PDB file of C-alpha atoms in Angstrom:
ATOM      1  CA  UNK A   1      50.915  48.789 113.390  1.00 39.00           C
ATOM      2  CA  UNK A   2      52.401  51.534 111.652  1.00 50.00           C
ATOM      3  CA  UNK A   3      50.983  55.343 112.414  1.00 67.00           C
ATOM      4  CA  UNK A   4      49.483  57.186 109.845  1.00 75.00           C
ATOM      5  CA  UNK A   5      51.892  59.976 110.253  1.00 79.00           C
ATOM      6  CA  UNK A   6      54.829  57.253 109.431  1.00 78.00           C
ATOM      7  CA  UNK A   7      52.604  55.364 106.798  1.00 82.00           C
ATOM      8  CA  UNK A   8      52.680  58.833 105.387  1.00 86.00           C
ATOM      9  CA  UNK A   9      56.480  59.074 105.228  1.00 89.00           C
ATOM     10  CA  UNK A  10      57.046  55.535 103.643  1.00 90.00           C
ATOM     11  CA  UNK A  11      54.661  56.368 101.248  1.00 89.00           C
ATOM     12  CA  UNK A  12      56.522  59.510 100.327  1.00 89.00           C
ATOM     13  CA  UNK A  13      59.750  57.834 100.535  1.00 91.00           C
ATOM     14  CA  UNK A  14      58.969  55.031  98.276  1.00 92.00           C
ATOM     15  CA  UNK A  15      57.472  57.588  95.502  1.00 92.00           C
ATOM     16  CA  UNK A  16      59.780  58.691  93.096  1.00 94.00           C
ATOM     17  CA  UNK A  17      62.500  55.620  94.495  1.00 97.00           C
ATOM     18  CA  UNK A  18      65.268  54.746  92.368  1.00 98.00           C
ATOM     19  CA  UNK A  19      67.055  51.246  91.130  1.00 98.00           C
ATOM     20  CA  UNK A  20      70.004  50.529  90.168  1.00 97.00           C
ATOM     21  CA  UNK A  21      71.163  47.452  87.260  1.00 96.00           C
ATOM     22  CA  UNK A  22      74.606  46.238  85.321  1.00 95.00           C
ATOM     23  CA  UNK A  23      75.038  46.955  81.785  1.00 96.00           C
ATOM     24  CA  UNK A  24      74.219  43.117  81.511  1.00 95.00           C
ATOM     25  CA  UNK A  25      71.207  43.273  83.099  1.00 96.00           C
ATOM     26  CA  UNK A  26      68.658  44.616  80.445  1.00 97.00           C
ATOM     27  CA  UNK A  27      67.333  41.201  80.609  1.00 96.00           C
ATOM     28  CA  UNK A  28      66.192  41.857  84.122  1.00 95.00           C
ATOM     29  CA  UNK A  29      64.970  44.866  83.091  1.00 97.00           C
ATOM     30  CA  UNK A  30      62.795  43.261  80.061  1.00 97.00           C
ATOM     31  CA  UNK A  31      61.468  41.161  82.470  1.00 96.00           C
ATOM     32  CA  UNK A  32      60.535  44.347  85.205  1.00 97.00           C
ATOM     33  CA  UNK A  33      59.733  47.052  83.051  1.00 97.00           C
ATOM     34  CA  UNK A  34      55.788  46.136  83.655  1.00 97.00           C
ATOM     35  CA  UNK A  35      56.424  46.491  87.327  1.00 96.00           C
ATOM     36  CA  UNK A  36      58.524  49.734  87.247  1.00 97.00           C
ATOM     37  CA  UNK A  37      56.886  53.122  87.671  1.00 97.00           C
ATOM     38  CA  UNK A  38      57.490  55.198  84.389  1.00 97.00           C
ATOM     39  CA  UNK A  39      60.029  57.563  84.663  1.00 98.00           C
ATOM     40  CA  UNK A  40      62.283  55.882  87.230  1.00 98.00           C
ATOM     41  CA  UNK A  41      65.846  56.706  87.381  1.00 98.00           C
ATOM     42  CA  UNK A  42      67.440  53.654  86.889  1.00 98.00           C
ATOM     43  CA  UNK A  43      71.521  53.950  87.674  1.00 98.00           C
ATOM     44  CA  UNK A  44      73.743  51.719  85.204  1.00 98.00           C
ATOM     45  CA  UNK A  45      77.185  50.805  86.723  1.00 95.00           C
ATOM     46  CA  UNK A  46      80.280  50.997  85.561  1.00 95.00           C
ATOM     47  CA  UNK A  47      82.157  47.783  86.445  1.00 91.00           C
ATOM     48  CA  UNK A  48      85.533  46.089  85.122  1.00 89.00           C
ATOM     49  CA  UNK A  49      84.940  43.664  82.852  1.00 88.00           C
ATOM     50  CA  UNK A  50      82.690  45.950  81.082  1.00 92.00           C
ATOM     51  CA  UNK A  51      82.689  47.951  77.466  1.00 95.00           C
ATOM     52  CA  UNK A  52      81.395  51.408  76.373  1.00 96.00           C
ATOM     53  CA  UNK A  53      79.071  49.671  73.733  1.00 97.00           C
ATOM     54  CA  UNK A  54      76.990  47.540  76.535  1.00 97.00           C
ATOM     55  CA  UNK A  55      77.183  50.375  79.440  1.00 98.00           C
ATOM     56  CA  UNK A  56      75.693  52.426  76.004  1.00 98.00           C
ATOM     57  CA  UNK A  57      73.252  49.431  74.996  1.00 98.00           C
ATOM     58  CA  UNK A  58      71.700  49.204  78.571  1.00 98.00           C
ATOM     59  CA  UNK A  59      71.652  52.984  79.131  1.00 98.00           C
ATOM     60  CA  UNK A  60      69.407  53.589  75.659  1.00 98.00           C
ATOM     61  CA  UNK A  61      67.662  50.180  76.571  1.00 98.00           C
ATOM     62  CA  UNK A  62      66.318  52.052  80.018  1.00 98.00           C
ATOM     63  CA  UNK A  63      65.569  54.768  78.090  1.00 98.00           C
ATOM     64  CA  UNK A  64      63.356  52.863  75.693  1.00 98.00           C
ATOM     65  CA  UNK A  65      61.574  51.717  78.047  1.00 98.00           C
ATOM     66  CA  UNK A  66      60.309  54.868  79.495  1.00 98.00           C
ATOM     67  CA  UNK A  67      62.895  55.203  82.340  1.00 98.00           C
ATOM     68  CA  UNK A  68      65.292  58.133  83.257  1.00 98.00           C
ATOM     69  CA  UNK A  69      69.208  56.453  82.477  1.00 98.00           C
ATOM     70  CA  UNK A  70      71.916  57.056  85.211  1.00 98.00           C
ATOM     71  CA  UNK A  71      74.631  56.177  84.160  1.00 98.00           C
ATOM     72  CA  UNK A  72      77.465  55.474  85.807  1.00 98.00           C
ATOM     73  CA  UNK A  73      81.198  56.882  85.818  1.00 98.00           C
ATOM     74  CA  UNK A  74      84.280  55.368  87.559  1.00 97.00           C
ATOM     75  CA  UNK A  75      86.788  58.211  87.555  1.00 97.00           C
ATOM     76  CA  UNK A  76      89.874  55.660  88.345  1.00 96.00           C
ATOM     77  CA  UNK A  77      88.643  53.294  85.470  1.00 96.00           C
ATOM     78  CA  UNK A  78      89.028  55.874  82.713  1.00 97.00           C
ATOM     79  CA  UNK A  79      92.401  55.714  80.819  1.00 96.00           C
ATOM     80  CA  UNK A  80      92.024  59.015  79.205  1.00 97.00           C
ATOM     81  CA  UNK A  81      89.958  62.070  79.051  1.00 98.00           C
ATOM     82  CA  UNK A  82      89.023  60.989  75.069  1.00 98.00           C
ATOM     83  CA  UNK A  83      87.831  57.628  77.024  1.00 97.00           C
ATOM     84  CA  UNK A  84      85.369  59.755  78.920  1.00 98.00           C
ATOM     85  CA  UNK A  85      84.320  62.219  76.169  1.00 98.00           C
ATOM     86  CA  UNK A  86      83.404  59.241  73.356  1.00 98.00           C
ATOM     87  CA  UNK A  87      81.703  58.034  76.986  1.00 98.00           C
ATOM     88  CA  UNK A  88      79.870  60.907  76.993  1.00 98.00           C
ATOM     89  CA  UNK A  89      79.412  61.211  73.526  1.00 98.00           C
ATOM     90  CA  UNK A  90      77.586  57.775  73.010  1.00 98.00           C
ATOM     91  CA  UNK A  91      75.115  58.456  75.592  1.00 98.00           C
ATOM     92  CA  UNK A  92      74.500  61.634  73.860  1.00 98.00           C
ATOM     93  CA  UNK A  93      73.602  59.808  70.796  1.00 98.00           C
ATOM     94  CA  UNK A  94      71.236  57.666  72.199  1.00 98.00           C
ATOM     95  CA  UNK A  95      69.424  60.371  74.940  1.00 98.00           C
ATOM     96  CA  UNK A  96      71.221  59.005  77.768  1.00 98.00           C
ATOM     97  CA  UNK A  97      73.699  62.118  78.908  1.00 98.00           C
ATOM     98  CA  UNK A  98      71.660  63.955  80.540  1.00 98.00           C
ATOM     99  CA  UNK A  99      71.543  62.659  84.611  1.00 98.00           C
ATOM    100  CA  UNK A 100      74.850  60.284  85.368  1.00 98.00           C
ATOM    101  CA  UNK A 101      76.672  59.137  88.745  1.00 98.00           C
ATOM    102  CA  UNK A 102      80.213  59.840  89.038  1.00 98.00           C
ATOM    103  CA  UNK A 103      82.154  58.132  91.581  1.00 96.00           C
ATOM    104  CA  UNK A 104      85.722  57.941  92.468  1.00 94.00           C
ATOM    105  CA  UNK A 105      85.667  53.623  91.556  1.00 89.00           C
ATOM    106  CA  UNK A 106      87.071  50.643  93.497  1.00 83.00           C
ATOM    107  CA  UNK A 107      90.900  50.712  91.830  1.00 87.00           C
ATOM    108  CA  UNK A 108      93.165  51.897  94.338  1.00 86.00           C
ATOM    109  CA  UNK A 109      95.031  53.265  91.602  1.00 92.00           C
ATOM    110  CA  UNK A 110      93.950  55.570  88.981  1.00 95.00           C
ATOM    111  CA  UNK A 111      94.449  54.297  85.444  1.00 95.00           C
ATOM    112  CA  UNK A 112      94.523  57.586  83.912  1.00 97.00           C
ATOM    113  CA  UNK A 113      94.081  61.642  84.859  1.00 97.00           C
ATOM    114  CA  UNK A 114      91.095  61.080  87.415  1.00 98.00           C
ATOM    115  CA  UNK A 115      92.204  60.731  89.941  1.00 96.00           C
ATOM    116  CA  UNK A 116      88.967  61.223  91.951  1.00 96.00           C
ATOM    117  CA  UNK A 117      85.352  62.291  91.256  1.00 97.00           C
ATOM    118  CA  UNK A 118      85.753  66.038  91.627  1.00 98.00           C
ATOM    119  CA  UNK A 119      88.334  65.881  88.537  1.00 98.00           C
ATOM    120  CA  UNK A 120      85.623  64.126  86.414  1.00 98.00           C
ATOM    121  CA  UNK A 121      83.152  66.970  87.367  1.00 98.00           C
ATOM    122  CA  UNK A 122      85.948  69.729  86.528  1.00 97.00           C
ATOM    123  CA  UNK A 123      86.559  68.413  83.079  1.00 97.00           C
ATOM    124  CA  UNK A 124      83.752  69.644  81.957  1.00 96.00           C
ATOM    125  CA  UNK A 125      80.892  67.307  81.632  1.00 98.00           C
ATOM    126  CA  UNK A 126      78.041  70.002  80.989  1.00 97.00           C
ATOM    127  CA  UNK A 127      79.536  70.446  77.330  1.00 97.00           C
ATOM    128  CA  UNK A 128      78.695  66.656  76.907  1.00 97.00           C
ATOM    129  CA  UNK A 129      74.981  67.373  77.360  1.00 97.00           C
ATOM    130  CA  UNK A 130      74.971  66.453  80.901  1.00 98.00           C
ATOM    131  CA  UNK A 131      72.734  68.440  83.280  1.00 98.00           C
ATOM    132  CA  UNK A 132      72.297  66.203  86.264  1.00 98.00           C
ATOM    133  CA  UNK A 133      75.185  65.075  88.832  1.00 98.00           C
ATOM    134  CA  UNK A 134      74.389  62.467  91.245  1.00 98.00           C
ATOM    135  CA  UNK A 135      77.412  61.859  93.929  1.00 98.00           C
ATOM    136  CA  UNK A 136      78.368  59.380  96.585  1.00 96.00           C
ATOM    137  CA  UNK A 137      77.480  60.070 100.267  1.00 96.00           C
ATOM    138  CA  UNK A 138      79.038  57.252 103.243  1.00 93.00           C
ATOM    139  CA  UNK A 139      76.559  57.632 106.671  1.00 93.00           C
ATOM    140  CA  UNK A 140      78.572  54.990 108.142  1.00 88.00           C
ATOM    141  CA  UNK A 141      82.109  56.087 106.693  1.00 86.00           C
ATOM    142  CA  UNK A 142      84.832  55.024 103.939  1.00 83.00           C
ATOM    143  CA  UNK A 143      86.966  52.458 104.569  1.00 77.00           C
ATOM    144  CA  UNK A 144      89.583  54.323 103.058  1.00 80.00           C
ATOM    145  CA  UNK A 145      88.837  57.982 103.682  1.00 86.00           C
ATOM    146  CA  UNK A 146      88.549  59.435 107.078  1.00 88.00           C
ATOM    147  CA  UNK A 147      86.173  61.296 108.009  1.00 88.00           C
ATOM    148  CA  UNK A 148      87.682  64.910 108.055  1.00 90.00           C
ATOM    149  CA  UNK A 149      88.414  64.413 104.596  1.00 91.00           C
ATOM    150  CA  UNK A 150      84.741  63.219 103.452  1.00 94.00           C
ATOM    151  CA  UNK A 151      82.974  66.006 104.832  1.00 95.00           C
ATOM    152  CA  UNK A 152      84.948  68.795 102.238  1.00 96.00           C
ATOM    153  CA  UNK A 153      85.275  66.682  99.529  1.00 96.00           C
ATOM    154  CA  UNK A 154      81.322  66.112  99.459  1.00 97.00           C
ATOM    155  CA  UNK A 155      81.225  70.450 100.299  1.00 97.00           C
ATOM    156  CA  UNK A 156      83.785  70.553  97.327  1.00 97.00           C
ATOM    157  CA  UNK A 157      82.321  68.322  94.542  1.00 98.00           C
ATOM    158  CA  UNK A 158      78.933  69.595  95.152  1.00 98.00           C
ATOM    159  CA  UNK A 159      79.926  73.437  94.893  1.00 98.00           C
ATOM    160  CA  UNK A 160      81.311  72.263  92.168  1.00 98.00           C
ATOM    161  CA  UNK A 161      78.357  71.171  90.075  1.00 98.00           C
ATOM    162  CA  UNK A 162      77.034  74.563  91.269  1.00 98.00           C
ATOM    163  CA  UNK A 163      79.697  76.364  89.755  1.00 97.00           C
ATOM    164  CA  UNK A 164      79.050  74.898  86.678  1.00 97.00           C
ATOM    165  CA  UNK A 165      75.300  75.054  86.582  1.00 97.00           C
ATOM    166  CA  UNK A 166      74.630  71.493  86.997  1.00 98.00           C
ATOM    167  CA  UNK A 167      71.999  70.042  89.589  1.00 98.00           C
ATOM    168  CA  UNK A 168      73.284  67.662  92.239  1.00 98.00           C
ATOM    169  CA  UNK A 169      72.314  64.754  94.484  1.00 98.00           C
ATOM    170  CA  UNK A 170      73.889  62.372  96.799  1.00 98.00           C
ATOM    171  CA  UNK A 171      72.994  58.504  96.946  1.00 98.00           C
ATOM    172  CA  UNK A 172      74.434  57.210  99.722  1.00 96.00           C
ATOM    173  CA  UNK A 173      76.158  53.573 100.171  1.00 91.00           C
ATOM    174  CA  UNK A 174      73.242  50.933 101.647  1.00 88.00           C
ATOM    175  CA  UNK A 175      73.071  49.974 105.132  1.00 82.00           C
ATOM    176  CA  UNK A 176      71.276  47.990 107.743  1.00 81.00           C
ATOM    177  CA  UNK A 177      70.338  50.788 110.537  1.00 87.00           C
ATOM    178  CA  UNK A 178      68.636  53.718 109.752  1.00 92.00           C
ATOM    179  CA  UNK A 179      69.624  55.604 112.932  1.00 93.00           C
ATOM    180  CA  UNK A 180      73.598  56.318 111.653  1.00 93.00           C
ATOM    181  CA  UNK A 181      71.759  57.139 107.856  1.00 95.00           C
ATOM    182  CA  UNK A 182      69.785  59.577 109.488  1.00 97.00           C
ATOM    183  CA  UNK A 183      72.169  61.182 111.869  1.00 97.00           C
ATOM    184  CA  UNK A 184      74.232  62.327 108.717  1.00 97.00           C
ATOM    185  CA  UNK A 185      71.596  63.023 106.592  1.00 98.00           C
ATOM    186  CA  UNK A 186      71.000  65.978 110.129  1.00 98.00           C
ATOM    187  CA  UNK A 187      74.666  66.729 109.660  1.00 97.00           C
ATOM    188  CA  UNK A 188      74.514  67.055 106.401  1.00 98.00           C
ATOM    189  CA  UNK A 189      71.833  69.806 106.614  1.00 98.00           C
ATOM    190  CA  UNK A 190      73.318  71.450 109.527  1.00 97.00           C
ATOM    191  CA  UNK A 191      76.436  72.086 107.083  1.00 96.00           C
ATOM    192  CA  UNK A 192      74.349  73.700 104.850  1.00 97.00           C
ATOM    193  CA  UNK A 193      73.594  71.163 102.411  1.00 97.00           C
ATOM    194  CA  UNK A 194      69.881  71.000 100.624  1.00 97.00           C
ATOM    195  CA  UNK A 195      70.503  68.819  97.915  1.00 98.00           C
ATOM    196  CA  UNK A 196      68.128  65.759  97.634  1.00 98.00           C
ATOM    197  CA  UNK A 197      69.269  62.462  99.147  1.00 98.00           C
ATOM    198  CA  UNK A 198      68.549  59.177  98.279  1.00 98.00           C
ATOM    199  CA  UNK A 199      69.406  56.387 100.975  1.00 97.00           C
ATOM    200  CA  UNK A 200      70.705  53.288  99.538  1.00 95.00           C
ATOM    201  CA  UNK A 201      68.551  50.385 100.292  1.00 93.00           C
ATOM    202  CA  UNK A 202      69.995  46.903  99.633  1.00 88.00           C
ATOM    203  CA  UNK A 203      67.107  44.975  97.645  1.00 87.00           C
ATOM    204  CA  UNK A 204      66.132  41.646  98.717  1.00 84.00           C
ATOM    205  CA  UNK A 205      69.223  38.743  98.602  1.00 72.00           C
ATOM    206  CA  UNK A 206      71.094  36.657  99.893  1.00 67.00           C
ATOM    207  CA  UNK A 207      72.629  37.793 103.496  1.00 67.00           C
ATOM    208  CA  UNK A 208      75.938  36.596 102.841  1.00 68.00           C
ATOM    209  CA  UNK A 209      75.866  38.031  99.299  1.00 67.00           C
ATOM    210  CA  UNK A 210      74.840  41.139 101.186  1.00 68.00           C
ATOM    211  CA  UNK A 211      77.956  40.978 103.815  1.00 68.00           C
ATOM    212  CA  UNK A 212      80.157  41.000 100.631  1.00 67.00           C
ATOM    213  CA  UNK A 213      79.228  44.003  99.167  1.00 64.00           C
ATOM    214  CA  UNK A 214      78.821  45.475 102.360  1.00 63.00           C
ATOM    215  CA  UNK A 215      82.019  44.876 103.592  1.00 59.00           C
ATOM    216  CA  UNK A 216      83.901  45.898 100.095  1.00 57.00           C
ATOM    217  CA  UNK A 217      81.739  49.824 100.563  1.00 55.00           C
ATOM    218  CA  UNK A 218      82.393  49.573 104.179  1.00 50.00           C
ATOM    219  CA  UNK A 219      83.728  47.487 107.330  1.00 38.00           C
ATOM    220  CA  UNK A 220      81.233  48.949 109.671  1.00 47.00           C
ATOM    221  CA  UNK A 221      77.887  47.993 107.704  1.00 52.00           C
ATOM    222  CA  UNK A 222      79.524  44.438 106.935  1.00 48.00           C
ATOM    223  CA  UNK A 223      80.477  44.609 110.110  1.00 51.00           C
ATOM    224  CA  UNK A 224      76.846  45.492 111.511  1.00 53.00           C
ATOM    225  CA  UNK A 225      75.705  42.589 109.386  1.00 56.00           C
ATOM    226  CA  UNK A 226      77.227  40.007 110.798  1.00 54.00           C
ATOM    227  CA  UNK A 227      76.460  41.095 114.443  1.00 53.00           C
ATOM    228  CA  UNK A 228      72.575  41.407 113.389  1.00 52.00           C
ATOM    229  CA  UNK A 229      72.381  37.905 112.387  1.00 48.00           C
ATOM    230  CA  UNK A 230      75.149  36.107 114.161  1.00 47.00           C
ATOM    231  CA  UNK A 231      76.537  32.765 113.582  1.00 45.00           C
ATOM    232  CA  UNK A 232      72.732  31.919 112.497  1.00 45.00           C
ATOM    233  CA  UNK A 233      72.145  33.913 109.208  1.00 44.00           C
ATOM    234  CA  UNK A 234      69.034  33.479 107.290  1.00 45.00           C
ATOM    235  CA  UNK A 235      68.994  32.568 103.588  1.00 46.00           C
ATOM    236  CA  UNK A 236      67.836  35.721 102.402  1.00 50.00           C
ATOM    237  CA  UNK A 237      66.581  39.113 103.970  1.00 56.00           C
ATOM    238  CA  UNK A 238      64.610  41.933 102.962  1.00 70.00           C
ATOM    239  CA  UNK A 239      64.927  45.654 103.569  1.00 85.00           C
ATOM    240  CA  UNK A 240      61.486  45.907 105.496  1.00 89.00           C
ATOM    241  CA  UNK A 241      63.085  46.449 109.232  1.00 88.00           C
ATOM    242  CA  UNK A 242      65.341  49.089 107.792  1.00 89.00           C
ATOM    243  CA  UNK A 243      62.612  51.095 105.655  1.00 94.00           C
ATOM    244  CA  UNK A 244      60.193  50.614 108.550  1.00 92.00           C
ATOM    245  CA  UNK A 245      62.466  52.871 111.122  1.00 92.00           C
ATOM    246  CA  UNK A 246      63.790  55.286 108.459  1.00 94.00           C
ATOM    247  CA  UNK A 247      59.926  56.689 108.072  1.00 94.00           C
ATOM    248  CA  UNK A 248      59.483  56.078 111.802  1.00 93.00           C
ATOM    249  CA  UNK A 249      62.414  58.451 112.380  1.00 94.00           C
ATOM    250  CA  UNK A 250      62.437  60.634 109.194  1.00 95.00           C
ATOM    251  CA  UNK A 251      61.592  64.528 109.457  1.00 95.00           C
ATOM    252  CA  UNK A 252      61.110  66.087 106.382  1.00 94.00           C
ATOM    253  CA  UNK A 253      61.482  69.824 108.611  1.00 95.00           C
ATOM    254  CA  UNK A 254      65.186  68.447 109.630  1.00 97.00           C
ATOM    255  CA  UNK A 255      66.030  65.518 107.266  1.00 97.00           C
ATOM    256  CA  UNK A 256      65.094  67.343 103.675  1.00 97.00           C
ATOM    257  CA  UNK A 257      64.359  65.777 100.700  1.00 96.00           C
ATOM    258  CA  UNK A 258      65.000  62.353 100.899  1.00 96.00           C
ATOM    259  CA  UNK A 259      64.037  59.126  98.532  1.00 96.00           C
ATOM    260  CA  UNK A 260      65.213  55.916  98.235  1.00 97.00           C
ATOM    261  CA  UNK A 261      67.769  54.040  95.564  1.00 97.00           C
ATOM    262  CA  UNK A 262      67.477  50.250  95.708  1.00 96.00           C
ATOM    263  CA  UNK A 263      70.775  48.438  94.858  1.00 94.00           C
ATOM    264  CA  UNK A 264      69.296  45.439  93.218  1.00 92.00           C
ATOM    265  CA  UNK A 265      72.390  42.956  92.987  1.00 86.00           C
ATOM    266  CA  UNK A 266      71.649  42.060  89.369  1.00 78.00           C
ATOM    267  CA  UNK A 267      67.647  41.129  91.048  1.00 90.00           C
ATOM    268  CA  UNK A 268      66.022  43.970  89.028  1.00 95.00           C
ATOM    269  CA  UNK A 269      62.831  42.257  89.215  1.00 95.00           C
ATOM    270  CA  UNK A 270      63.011  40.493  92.269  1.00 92.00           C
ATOM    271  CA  UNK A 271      63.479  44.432  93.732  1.00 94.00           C
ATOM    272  CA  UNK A 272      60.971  45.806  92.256  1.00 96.00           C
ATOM    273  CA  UNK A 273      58.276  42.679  92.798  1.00 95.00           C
ATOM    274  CA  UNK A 274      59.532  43.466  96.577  1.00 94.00           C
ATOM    275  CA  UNK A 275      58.793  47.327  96.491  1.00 95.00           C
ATOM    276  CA  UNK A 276      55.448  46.862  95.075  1.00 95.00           C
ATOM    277  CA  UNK A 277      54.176  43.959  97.785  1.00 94.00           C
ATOM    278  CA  UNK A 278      55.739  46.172 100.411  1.00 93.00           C
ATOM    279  CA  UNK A 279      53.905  49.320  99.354  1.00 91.00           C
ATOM    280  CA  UNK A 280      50.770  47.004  98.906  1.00 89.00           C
ATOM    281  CA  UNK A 281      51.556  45.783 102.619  1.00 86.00           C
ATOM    282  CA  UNK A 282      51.727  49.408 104.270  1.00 83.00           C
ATOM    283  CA  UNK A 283      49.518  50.504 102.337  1.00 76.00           C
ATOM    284  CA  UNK A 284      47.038  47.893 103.598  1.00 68.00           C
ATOM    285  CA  UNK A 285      48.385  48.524 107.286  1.00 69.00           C
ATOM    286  CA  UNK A 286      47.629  52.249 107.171  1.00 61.00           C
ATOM    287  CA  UNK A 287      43.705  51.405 106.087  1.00 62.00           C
ATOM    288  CA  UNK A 288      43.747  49.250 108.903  1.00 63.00           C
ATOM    289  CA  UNK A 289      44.464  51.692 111.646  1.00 60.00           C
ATOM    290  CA  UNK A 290      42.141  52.462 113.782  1.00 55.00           C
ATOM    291  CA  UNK A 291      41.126  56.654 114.209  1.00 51.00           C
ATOM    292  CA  UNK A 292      43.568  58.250 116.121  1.00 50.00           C
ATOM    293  CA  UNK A 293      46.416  56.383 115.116  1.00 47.00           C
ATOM    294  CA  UNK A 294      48.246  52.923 115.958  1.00 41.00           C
ATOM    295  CA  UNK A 295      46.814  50.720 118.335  1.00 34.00           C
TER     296      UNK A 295
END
């Protein structure tokens, strides 16, 4: 049985959780947006394959619904700066600029002047209506970046957005161990560092679906994966282990403000059935603890 003091903290990590969904996923969302808290910051990606009219369709779709839009920019993707500004501009038009996710992006090579996130931040993205920055943060590393060069650049892009009077947060790649998530979430404060953090959760799926995307954000977790399960992998798994020792081990007084962002794999709904019968199941734990805690 859970305590009540870490019954508590899942409960206060699950509030105010975010989800994330592909441009062709409004679907999914149609089908969830009973489920979904109103208000949720839902994060739309930015993947190849991809146009500015559905990235705009699903961002105003969230929007309709009664969610907060995210969406997404892949610096590297963008040909041009007038690529990002009509971006920019289309969300604008349909309420949508206001809170968006810039990222760096999987090409290894930029196809026009971003090079990297910080250089979409610096071109100015508060004259575009936007007033909310959300970042990426790597507990268990970049497979291409070492470390002594993530630790500035997350310093540099978020001084940034301070510079510029826009608000910041970090959402952090998903992993499978909440000790390594929490360890840099305590460096991250030690440096100074108070902006909110969301942990990326992976949503409920298939494990070897999960290994994929794992190991494309980041050998380690994919790595960490495949030793958890072995030879013998299950059809499917669900986040419950991990979100069970992040509240366990979660200090607000040393770990901050920190929610959760649920990458759903294009399972909007499946995600968010799972977060509701897992709240429902903690919830119903907690009642059942005896006084004075677990038994």
């Amino acid at each position: 049985m859970e305590s009540d003091a870490a019954a508590a903290k899942m409960a206060g990590l699950l509030d105010d959780h975010s989800l994330e969904m592909t441009g062709r996923d409004v679907d999914e969302l149609t089908a969830a947006r009973d489920l979904v808290p109103s208000g949720t910051r839902i994060n739309i990606t930015f993947l190849a394959g991809e146009d500015t009219a559905l990235r705009v369709g699903a961002a105003a779709a969230v929007r309709a619904y009664g969610f907060t839009p995210v969406p997404h920019i892949s610096a590297r993707r963008l040909s041009s700066r007038a690529e990002l500004a009509g971006f920019l501009e289309a969300l604008r038009r349909v309420g949508a600029a206001d809170n968006v996710f810039v990222a760096g992006g999987d090409p290894a090579e930029a196809r026009g002047p971003f090079e990297d996130s910080l250089s979409v931040i610096d071109s100015g993205l508060e004259q575009h209506g936007v007033r909310r920055v959300s970042i990426a943060g790597y507990p268990e590393g970049h497979p291409g970046i070492p470390d002594h060069v993530l630790w500035p650049t997350l310093a540099g892009k978020l001084a940034a957005l301070a510079d510029r009077g826009l608000g910041g947060e970090v959402i952090t790649q998903f992993g499978f161990d909440a000790d390594p998530v929490l360890d840099w979430i305590a460096a991250v404060r030690e440096r100074g560092i108070g902006v909110p953090i969301r942990v990326g959760v992976p949503g409920p799926a298939g494990v070897r679906r999960l290994i994929r995307y794992a190991t494309r954000l980041g050998v380690a977790t994919g790595a960490g994966l495949t030793r958890r399960f072995g030879a013998d992998l299950p059809a499917t798994a669900g986040p419950d282990g991990f979100l069970r020792a992040l509240a366990t081990d979660y200090h607000p007084e040393r770990h901050g403000d920190v929610k959760l962002h649920f990458y759903t794999f294009g399972g909007l709904r499946a995600t968010t059935q799972w977060i509701n019968a897992f709240r429902d199941t903690t919830r119903d734990e907690s009642s059942k603890q005896p006084p004075g805690g677990s038994s």
